[in-house]
CSV table of C-alpha atoms in Angstrom, one decimal:
chain,number,residue,atom,x,y,z
A,12,UNK,CA,0.0,0.0,0.0
A,13,UNK,CA,2.9,2.4,0.9
A,14,UNK,CA,4.4,1.7,-2.5
A,15,UNK,CA,1.2,2.6,-4.3
A,16,UNK,CA,0.9,5.8,-2.2
A,17,UNK,CA,4.5,6.7,-2.9
A,18,UNK,CA,4.1,6.1,-6.7
A,19,UNK,CA,0.9,8.2,-6.7
A,20,UNK,CA,2.7,11.0,-4.9
A,21,UNK,CA,5.6,10.9,-7.3
A,22,UNK,CA,3.2,10.9,-10.2
A,23,UNK,CA,1.4,14.0,-8.9
A,24,UNK,CA,4.7,15.8,-8.2
A,25,UNK,CA,6.0,15.1,-11.7
A,26,UNK,CA,2.6,16.0,-13.2
A,27,UNK,CA,2.7,19.4,-11.4
A,28,UNK,CA,6.2,20.1,-12.6
A,29,UNK,CA,5.3,19.3,-16.2
A,30,UNK,CA,2.1,21.5,-16.0
A,31,UNK,CA,4.2,24.4,-14.6
A,32,UNK,CA,6.7,23.9,-17.5
A,33,UNK,CA,3.8,24.0,-20.0
A,34,UNK,CA,2.3,27.1,-18.4
A,35,UNK,CA,5.6,28.9,-18.6
A,36,UNK,CA,6.0,28.3,-22.4
A,37,UNK,CA,5.4,31.1,-24.9
A,38,UNK,CA,2.4,29.5,-26.5
A,39,UNK,CA,0.4,28.8,-23.3
A,40,UNK,CA,-1.3,32.2,-23.0
A,41,UNK,CA,-2.4,32.6,-26.6
A,42,UNK,CA,-3.6,28.9,-26.8
A,43,UNK,CA,-5.5,29.4,-23.5
A,44,UNK,CA,-7.2,32.5,-25.0
A,45,UNK,CA,-8.2,30.6,-28.1
A,46,UNK,CA,-9.5,27.6,-26.1
A,47,UNK,CA,-11.6,29.9,-23.9
A,48,UNK,CA,-13.1,31.6,-26.9
A,49,UNK,CA,-13.9,28.3,-28.6
A,50,UNK,CA,-15.4,26.9,-25.4
A,51,UNK,CA,-17.6,30.0,-25.0
A,52,UNK,CA,-18.8,29.7,-28.6
A,53,UNK,CA,-19.5,26.0,-28.3
A,54,UNK,CA,-21.3,26.4,-25.0
A,55,UNK,CA,-23.5,29.0,-26.6
A,56,UNK,CA,-24.4,26.4,-29.3
A,57,UNK,CA,-25.0,23.8,-26.5
A,58,UNK,CA,-28.7,24.6,-26.3
A,59,UNK,CA,-29.3,23.9,-30.0
A,60,UNK,CA,-27.0,20.8,-30.4
A,61,UNK,CA,-27.4,18.2,-27.7
A,62,UNK,CA,-24.1,17.0,-25.9
A,63,UNK,CA,-21.9,19.8,-27.4
A,64,UNK,CA,-21.9,21.7,-24.1
A,65,UNK,CA,-19.7,19.0,-22.7
A,66,UNK,CA,-17.1,19.8,-25.3
A,67,UNK,CA,-17.3,23.6,-24.6
A,68,UNK,CA,-16.8,23.0,-20.9
A,69,UNK,CA,-13.7,20.8,-21.7
A,70,UNK,CA,-12.2,23.5,-23.8
A,71,UNK,CA,-12.8,26.1,-21.1
A,72,UNK,CA,-11.1,23.8,-18.5
A,73,UNK,CA,-8.1,23.3,-20.9
A,74,UNK,CA,-7.9,27.1,-21.1
A,75,UNK,CA,-7.9,27.6,-17.4
A,76,UNK,CA,-5.2,24.8,-17.0
A,77,UNK,CA,-2.9,26.5,-19.5
A,78,UNK,CA,-3.5,30.1,-18.2
A,79,UNK,CA,-5.1,30.0,-14.8
A,80,UNK,CA,-6.8,33.2,-13.9
A,81,UNK,CA,-5.7,34.9,-10.8
A,82,UNK,CA,-8.4,35.1,-8.2
A,83,UNK,CA,-9.0,37.9,-5.8
A,84,UNK,CA,-8.4,35.5,-2.8
A,85,UNK,CA,-5.0,34.6,-4.3
A,86,UNK,CA,-4.1,38.3,-4.6
A,87,UNK,CA,-5.1,38.9,-1.0
A,88,UNK,CA,-3.1,36.0,0.2
A,89,UNK,CA,-0.1,37.3,-1.7
A,90,UNK,CA,-0.6,40.8,-0.4
A,91,UNK,CA,-0.9,39.5,3.2
A,92,UNK,CA,2.3,37.4,2.7
A,93,UNK,CA,4.2,40.4,1.3
A,94,UNK,CA,2.9,42.6,4.2
A,95,UNK,CA,4.0,40.1,6.7
A,96,UNK,CA,7.4,39.8,5.0
A,97,UNK,CA,7.7,43.6,4.9
A,98,UNK,CA,6.9,43.7,8.7
A,99,UNK,CA,9.5,41.0,9.3
A,100,UNK,CA,12.1,43.0,7.3
A,101,UNK,CA,11.2,46.2,9.2
A,102,UNK,CA,11.6,44.4,12.5
A,103,UNK,CA,14.9,42.9,11.4
A,104,UNK,CA,16.1,46.4,10.4
A,105,UNK,CA,15.0,47.7,13.9
A,106,UNK,CA,16.9,44.8,15.5
A,107,UNK,CA,20.0,45.6,13.5
A,108,UNK,CA,19.7,49.3,14.4
A,109,UNK,CA,19.4,48.4,18.1
A,110,UNK,CA,22.4,46.2,17.9
A,111,UNK,CA,24.4,48.8,16.1
A,112,UNK,CA,23.5,51.4,18.7
A,113,UNK,CA,24.5,49.0,21.5
A,114,UNK,CA,27.8,48.2,19.8
A,115,UNK,CA,28.5,51.9,19.2
A,116,UNK,CA,27.9,52.6,22.9
A,117,UNK,CA,30.4,49.8,23.8
A,118,UNK,CA,32.9,51.1,21.4
A,119,UNK,CA,32.5,54.6,22.8
A,120,UNK,CA,33.2,53.3,26.3
A,121,UNK,CA,36.3,51.5,25.1
A,122,UNK,CA,37.4,54.6,23.2
A,123,UNK,CA,37.1,56.7,26.5
A,124,UNK,CA,39.2,54.1,28.3
A,125,UNK,CA,41.8,54.0,25.5
A,126,UNK,CA,41.8,57.8,25.4
A,127,UNK,CA,42.7,58.1,29.1
A,128,UNK,CA,45.4,55.4,28.7
A,129,UNK,CA,46.8,57.3,25.7
A,130,UNK,CA,46.9,60.5,27.7
A,131,UNK,CA,48.8,58.7,30.5
A,132,UNK,CA,51.2,57.2,28.0
A,133,UNK,CA,51.6,60.6,26.4
A,134,UNK,CA,52.5,62.1,29.8
A,135,UNK,CA,55.1,59.4,30.5
A,136,UNK,CA,56.5,59.9,27.0
A,137,UNK,CA,56.8,63.7,27.6
A,138,UNK,CA,58.6,63.0,30.9
A,139,UNK,CA,61.0,60.6,29.2
A,140,UNK,CA,61.6,63.0,26.3
A,141,UNK,CA,62.3,65.8,28.8
A,142,UNK,CA,64.8,63.6,30.7
A,143,UNK,CA,66.5,62.4,27.6
A,144,UNK,CA,66.8,65.9,26.1
A,145,UNK,CA,68.1,67.2,29.5
A,146,UNK,CA,70.7,64.5,29.5
A,147,UNK,CA,71.7,65.1,25.9
A,148,UNK,CA,71.9,68.8,26.1
A,149,UNK,CA,72.7,69.7,29.7
A,150,UNK,CA,75.4,67.1,30.6
A,151,UNK,CA,78.1,68.7,28.4
A,152,UNK,CA,77.6,72.3,29.5
A,153,UNK,CA,77.3,71.2,33.2
A,154,UNK,CA,80.7,69.5,32.8
A,155,UNK,CA,82.2,72.6,31.3
A,156,UNK,CA,80.7,74.7,34.1
A,157,UNK,CA,82.1,72.4,36.8
A,158,UNK,CA,85.6,72.7,35.2
A,159,UNK,CA,85.2,76.4,35.2
A,160,UNK,CA,84.1,76.5,38.8
A,161,UNK,CA,87.2,74.3,39.7
A,162,UNK,CA,89.4,76.8,37.9
A,163,UNK,CA,87.9,79.8,39.7
A,164,UNK,CA,88.2,78.0,43.1
A,165,UNK,CA,91.9,77.4,42.4
A,166,UNK,CA,92.5,81.0,41.4
A,167,UNK,CA,94.3,81.7,44.7
A,168,UNK,CA,97.0,79.2,43.8
A,169,UNK,CA,97.2,79.7,40.0
A,170,UNK,CA,100.3,77.6,39.5
A,171,UNK,CA,98.9,74.5,41.1
A,172,UNK,CA,95.5,75.0,39.3
A,173,UNK,CA,97.3,75.3,35.9
A,174,UNK,CA,99.3,72.1,36.7
A,175,UNK,CA,96.0,70.3,37.5
A,176,UNK,CA,94.3,71.5,34.4
A,177,UNK,CA,97.0,70.4,32.0
A,178,UNK,CA,95.6,66.9,31.8
A,179,UNK,CA,92.0,68.3,31.4
A,180,UNK,CA,92.8,71.0,28.9
A,181,UNK,CA,92.3,68.9,25.7
A,182,UNK,CA,89.2,67.2,27.1
A,183,UNK,CA,87.7,70.6,28.2
A,184,UNK,CA,88.3,72.0,24.7
A,185,UNK,CA,86.6,68.9,23.1
A,186,UNK,CA,83.6,69.2,25.5
A,187,UNK,CA,83.3,72.9,24.7
A,188,UNK,CA,83.3,72.4,20.9
A,189,UNK,CA,81.0,69.4,21.2
A,190,UNK,CA,78.4,70.7,23.6
A,191,UNK,CA,78.3,74.5,23.2
A,192,UNK,CA,77.9,74.7,19.4
A,193,UNK,CA,75.3,77.4,18.6
A,194,UNK,CA,73.1,75.0,16.7
A,195,UNK,CA,72.9,72.5,19.6
A,196,UNK,CA,72.2,75.3,22.1
A,197,UNK,CA,69.5,76.7,19.9
A,198,UNK,CA,67.8,73.3,19.6
A,199,UNK,CA,67.8,72.9,23.4
A,200,UNK,CA,66.3,76.4,23.8
A,201,UNK,CA,63.6,75.5,21.3
A,202,UNK,CA,62.7,72.3,23.3
A,203,UNK,CA,62.6,74.3,26.5
A,204,UNK,CA,60.3,76.9,24.9
A,205,UNK,CA,57.9,74.1,23.6
A,206,UNK,CA,57.7,72.6,27.1
A,207,UNK,CA,56.4,75.9,28.5
């Protein structure tokens, strides 16, 4: 019994597929119009010729099979389905908008956290830059200033001071040329001005 039912179901499915294929063909609509007209004509003769009304009805059925007329109920069902689909799409769009707003709020919170972290890092970097520039620019002049102070402190005993400075004379001159070049001093002054 199941085999018979399965075969019947397959037969119906294949029949529907073939019918849809025929209905989509170019000749289906004009042929349906011709069958409808012929069926109407023959039905009108049915009163005068016995049994011919059966043939007219058969032609009209063939016409509706080839080109089924759309019924108002079908249109309403289609309209309802489209309306429901549109409502679903609108709801989906609203859901997406809510999700985007939520994610945007989360991103904004993270950006605030990151912003404060960046400010902290920036402060640390400025301190490091300040220390490095001080080391780079101040160390040499401070050395020269210390040598000068030593020289002034030894001014009471100039002979002993000159003897002490003989070993430092070349080094002091190199430090002077290396660290007190006008371009280097100008760069350091620019950095100090930018800090203020």
